[in-house]
Each structure stands twice: as C-alpha cells, then as structure tokens.
Short mmCIF file of C-alpha atoms and ligand atoms in Angstrom, two decimals:
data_model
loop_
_atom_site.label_atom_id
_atom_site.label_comp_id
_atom_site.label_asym_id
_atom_site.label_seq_id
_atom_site.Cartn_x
_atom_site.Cartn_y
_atom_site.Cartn_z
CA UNK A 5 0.00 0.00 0.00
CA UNK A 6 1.34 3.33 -0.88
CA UNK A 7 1.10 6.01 1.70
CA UNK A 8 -1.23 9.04 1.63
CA UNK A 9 0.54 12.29 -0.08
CA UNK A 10 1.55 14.97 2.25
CA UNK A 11 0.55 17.50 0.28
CA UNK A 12 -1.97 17.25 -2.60
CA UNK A 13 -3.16 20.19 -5.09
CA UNK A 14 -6.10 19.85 -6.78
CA UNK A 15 -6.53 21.87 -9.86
CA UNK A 16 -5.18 24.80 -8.22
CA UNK A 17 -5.37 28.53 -9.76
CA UNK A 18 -4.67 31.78 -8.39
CA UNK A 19 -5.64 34.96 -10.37
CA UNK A 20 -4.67 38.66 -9.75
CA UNK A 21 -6.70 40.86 -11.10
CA UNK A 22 -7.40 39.58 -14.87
CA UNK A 23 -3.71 38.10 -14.99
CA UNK A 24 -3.62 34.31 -14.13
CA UNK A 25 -0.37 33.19 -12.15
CA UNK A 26 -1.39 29.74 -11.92
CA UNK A 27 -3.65 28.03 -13.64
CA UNK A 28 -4.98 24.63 -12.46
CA UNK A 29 -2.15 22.92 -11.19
CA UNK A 30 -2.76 18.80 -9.64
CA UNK A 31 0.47 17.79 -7.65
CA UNK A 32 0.46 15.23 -5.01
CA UNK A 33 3.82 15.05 -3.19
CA UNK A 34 5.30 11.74 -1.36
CA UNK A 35 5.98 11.21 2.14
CA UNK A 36 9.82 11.47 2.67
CA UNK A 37 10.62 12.69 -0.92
CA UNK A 38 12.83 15.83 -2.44
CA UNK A 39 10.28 16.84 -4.49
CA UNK A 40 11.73 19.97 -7.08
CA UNK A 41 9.03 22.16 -8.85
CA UNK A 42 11.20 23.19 -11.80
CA UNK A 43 10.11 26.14 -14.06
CA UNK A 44 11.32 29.84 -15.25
CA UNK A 45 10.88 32.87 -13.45
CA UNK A 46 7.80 34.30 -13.27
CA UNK A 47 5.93 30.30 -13.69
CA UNK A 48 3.68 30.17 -10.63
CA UNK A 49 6.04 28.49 -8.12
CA UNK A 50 6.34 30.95 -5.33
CA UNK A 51 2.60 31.51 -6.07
CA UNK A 52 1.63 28.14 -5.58
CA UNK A 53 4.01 27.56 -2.60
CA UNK A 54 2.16 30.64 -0.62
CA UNK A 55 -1.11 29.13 -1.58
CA UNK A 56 -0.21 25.48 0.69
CA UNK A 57 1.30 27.80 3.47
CA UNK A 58 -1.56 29.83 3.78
CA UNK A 59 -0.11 33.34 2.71
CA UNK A 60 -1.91 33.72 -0.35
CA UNK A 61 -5.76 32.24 -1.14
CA UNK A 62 -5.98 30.02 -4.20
CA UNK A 63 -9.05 31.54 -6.81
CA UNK A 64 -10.34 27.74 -7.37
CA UNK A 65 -9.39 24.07 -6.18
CA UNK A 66 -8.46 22.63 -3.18
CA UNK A 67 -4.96 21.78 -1.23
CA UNK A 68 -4.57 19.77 1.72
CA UNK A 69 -1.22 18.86 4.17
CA UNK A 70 -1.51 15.84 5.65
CA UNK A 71 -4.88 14.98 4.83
CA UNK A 72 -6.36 18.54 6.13
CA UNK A 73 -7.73 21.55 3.66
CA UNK A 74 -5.08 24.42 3.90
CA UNK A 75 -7.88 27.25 4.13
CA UNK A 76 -10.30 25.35 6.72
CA UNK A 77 -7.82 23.62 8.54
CA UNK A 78 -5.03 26.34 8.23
CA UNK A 79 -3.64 26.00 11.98
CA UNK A 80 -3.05 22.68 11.89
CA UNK A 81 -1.27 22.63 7.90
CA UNK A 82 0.89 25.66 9.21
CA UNK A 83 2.14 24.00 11.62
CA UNK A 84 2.91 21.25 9.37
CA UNK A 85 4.58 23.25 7.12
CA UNK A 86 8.10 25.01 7.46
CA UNK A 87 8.71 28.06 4.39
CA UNK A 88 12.02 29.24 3.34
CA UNK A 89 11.14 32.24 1.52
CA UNK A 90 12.71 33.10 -0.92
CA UNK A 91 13.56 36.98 -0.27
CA UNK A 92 15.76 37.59 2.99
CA UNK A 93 12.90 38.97 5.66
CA UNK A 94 14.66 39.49 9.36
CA UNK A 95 14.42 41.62 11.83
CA UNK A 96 17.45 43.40 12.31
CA UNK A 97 17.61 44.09 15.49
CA UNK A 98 17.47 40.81 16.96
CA UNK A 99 20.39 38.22 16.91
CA UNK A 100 20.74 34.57 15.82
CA UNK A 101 19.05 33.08 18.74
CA UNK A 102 16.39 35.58 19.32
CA UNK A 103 15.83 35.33 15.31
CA UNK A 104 15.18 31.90 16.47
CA UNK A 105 13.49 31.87 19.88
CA UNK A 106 11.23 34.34 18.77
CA UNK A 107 9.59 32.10 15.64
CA UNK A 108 9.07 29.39 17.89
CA UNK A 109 6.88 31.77 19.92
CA UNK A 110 4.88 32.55 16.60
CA UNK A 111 4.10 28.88 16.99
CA UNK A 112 3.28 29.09 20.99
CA UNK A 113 6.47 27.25 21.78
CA UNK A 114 9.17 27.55 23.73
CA UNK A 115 12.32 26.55 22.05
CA UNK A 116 13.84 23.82 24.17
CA UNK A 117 17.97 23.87 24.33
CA UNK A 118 19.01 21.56 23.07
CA UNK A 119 16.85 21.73 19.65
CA UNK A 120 18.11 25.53 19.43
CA UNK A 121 21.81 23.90 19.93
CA UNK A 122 21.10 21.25 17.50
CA UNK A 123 19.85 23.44 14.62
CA UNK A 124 22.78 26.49 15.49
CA UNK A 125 24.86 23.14 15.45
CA UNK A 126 23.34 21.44 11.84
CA UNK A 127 23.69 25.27 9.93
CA UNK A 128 27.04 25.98 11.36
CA UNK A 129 26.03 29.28 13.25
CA UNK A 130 27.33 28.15 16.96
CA UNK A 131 29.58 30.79 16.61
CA UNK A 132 27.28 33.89 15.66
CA UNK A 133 24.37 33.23 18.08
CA UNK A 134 25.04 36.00 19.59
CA UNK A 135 25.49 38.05 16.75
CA UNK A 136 22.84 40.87 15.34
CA UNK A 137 21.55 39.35 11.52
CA UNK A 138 22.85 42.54 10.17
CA UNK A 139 25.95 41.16 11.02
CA UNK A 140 25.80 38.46 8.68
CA UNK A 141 27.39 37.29 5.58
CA UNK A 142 24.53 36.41 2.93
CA UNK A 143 25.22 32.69 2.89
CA UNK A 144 24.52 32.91 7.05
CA UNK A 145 21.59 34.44 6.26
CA UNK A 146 20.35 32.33 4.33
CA UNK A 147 20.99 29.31 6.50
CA UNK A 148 19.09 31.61 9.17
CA UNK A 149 16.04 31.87 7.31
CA UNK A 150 16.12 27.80 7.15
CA UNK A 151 16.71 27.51 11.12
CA UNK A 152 14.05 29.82 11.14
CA UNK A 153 11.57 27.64 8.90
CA UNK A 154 12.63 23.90 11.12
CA UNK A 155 12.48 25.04 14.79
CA UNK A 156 8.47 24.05 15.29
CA UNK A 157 10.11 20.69 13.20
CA UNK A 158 7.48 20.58 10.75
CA UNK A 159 7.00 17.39 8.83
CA UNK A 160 6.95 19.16 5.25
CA UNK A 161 9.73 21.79 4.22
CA UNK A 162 9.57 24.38 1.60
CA UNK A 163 12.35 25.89 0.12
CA UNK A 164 11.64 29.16 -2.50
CA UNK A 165 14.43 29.10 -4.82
CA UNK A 166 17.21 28.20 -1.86
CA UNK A 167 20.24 28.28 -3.89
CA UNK A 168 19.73 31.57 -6.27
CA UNK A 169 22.43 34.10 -6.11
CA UNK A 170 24.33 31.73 -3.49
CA UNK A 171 27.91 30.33 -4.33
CA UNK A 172 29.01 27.12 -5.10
CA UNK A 173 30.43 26.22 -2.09
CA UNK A 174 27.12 26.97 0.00
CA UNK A 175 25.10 25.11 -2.48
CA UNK A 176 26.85 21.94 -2.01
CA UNK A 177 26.79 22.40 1.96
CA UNK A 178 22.79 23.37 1.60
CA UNK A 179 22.11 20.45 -0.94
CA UNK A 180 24.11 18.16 1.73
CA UNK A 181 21.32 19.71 3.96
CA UNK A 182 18.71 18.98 2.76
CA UNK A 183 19.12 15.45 2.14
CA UNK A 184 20.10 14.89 5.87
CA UNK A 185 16.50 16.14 6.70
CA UNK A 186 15.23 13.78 4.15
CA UNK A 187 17.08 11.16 6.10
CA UNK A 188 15.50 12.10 9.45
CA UNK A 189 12.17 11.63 7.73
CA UNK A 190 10.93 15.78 6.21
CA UNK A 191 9.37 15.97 3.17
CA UNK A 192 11.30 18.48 1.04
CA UNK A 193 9.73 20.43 -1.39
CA UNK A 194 12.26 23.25 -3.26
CA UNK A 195 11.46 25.70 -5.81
CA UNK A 196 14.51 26.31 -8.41
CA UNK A 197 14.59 27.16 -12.00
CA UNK A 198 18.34 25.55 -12.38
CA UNK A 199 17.79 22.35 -14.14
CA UNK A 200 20.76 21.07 -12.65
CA UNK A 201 19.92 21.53 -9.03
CA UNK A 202 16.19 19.94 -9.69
CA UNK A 203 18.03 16.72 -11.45
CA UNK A 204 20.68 16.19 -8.87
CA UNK A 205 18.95 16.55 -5.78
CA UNK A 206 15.27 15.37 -6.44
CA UNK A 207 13.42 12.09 -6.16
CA UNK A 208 11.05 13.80 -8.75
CA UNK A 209 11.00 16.94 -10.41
CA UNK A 210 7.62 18.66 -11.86
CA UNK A 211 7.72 21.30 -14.29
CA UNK A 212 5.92 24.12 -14.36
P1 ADP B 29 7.95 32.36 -9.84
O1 ADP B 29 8.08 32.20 -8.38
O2 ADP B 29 7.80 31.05 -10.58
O3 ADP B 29 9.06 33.19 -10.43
P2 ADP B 29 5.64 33.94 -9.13
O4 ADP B 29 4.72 32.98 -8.49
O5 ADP B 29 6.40 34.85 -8.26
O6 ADP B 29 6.59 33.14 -10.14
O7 ADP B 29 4.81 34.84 -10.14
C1 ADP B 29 3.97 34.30 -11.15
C2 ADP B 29 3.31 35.44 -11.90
O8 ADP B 29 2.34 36.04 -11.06
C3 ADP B 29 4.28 36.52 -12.33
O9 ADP B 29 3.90 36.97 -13.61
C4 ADP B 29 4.07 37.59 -11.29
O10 ADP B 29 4.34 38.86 -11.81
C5 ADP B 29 2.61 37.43 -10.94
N1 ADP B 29 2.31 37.84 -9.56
C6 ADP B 29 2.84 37.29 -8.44
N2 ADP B 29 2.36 37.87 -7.34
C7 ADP B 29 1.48 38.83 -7.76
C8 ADP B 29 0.65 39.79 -7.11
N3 ADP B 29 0.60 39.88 -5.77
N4 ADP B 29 -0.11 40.60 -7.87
C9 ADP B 29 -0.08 40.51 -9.23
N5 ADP B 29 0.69 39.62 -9.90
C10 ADP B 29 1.45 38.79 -9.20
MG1 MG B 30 9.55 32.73 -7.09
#
C-alpha cells in the first residue's frame, strides 16, 4: 500500500486581477521525498508555494497537508509546514538566537535547548548566536532563514528558490542539507529554476 501524499493540489489557480499566475495545477507530493518544482521565473512556483502555506488564497481548487484543507484547517497545515522564503525577511535588530526563539513563539512554543543547539549546530552558526543578523554574511543568512523555517520541526519543508544568487560552495553544503532532513524523515519540497539543481537533488521533479 502506498502512503497518503503529504501535500496534494487539486486543480489549483490563483488569479490577480485579470492576470492568471497559476492556472490549475494537480500535484500530489510523497511522504519522505525531495520533491523539485522546476520552471522559469515568473511560472507560478512561489505563487503556488504561498497558496499550501496559507499566505496567499488560491481563486479555485483545493490543497490539503496531511490529509487537512489548507484554508479550513489552516492551523493545523501551518504548523505542518516550514517556508524558506525566498527573499531575505529578518528583523534586524534581533540576533541569531532571538531570530530563532522568537519564531518558535509565533508557533506558541518555547524553544527547548538543546533543539536551538542542535539546529545552530546542523547550519554551522554556533559561533554567531550571539550576533545581530545585520551582522551576517549572505550565505549565514540564508541558513538563518532555514533555522528559522525547522524550529516548530514541521513534517513538510519548503524551500523558494534556496540556492539563487548563493555560491558554489554553500550550495553543495545546503544540498548536503537537505538530504540529511530527508534522512530524518521531512518531506522536502524546493522551488529552483536551475535544471541542474532539480536533477541532482530530487526524487522527482515537476515542471511548471
Ligand atoms: P515564480 O516564483 O515562478 O518566479 P511567481 O509565483 O512569483 O513566479 O509569479 C507568477 C506570476 O504572477 C508573475 O507573472 C508575477 O508577476 C505574478 N504575480 C505574483 N504575485 C502577484 C501579485 N501579488 N499581484 C499581481 N501579480 C502577481
Ligand atoms: Mg519565485
């Protein structure tokens, strides 16, 4: 027997105004996969990400995380759900483990020590928890914003375009990244219009 999907979109479409960004889209993705939604700029893909973490309303069809529908159900499928965006968004006032302490509180958690050690520890930040995010070199940043997006430990990640304007050397380290969280058992879902990136670290890629 083949598991449920984690996250299944059901002819999906999202309109602005008269311009259609998305235009009804079916994707079921696997438990424990890399799943890579491949297309050019300007295809739909942060579009349809925001529509299964609840930023943006979808104009027609239906999504649901882990069995439950994304608009009626939305506390439960946020929680589910971790988002990398893909434009830099701290605060800059706060440091590393504030950055961190305080998005567990948008959740209603506490951040327990260890798991803030463990995911300092994982995106090699031990160092600059202490340090204000202006302080930071883009490629900590960047690992930020995924600490950020895993410390309520969702059970699906999304990643907006992780790896744009990011060197060679980070991509490899983040790529290495995200296929240890595959190993411990998250769904990864990325967003990336290299072709290379979607063939190299999927299990299956969609195009869009
Ligand atoms: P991608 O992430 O694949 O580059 P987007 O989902 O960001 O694509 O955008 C898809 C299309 O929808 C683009 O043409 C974009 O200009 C348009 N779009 C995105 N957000 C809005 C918005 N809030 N209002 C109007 N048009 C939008
Ligand atoms: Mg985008």
């Amino acid at each position: 027997m083949t598991a449920p999907p984690v996250v299944s979109i059901q002819q999906v479409s999202k309109r602005f105004k008269g311009f259609t960004a998305v235009d009804g889209v079916d994707l079921d993705v696997r438990d424990g996969e890399i799943f890579a939604l491949l297309g050019p700029n300007g295809a739909g893909k942060t579009t349809l990400i925001s529509i299964v973490a609840g930023l943006l309303r979808a104009t027609a069809g239906t999504v649901t995380v882990l069995g439950k529908d994304v608009v009626r159900d939305y506390r439960f499928t946020r929680r589910a759900i971790g988002l990398v965006p893909q434009e830099l968004n701290f605060d800059p006032f706060l440091t590393v483990e504030e950055t961190l302490r305080f998005q567990a509180g948008y959740f209603g958690l506490r951040l327990a020590d260890a798991r803030l050690e463990e995911i300092l520890t994982a995106l090699d930040l031990a160092s600059k928890r202490g340090e204000n995010t202006r302080a930071l070199s883009g490629g900590m940043k960047r690992r930020l914003l995924i600490g950020k997006a895993l410390v309520h430990e969702p059970k699906v990640l999304f990643l907006d375009e992780p790896t744009a304007g990011v060197d060679v050397e980070l991509r490899r380290s983040l790529w290495a990244y995200v296929r240890t969280l595959r190993a411990r058992g998250t769904t990864v879902v990325l967003t990336t219009h290299y072709l290379e990136e979607a063939e190299e670290l999927a299990d299956r890629v969609g195009v869009i």
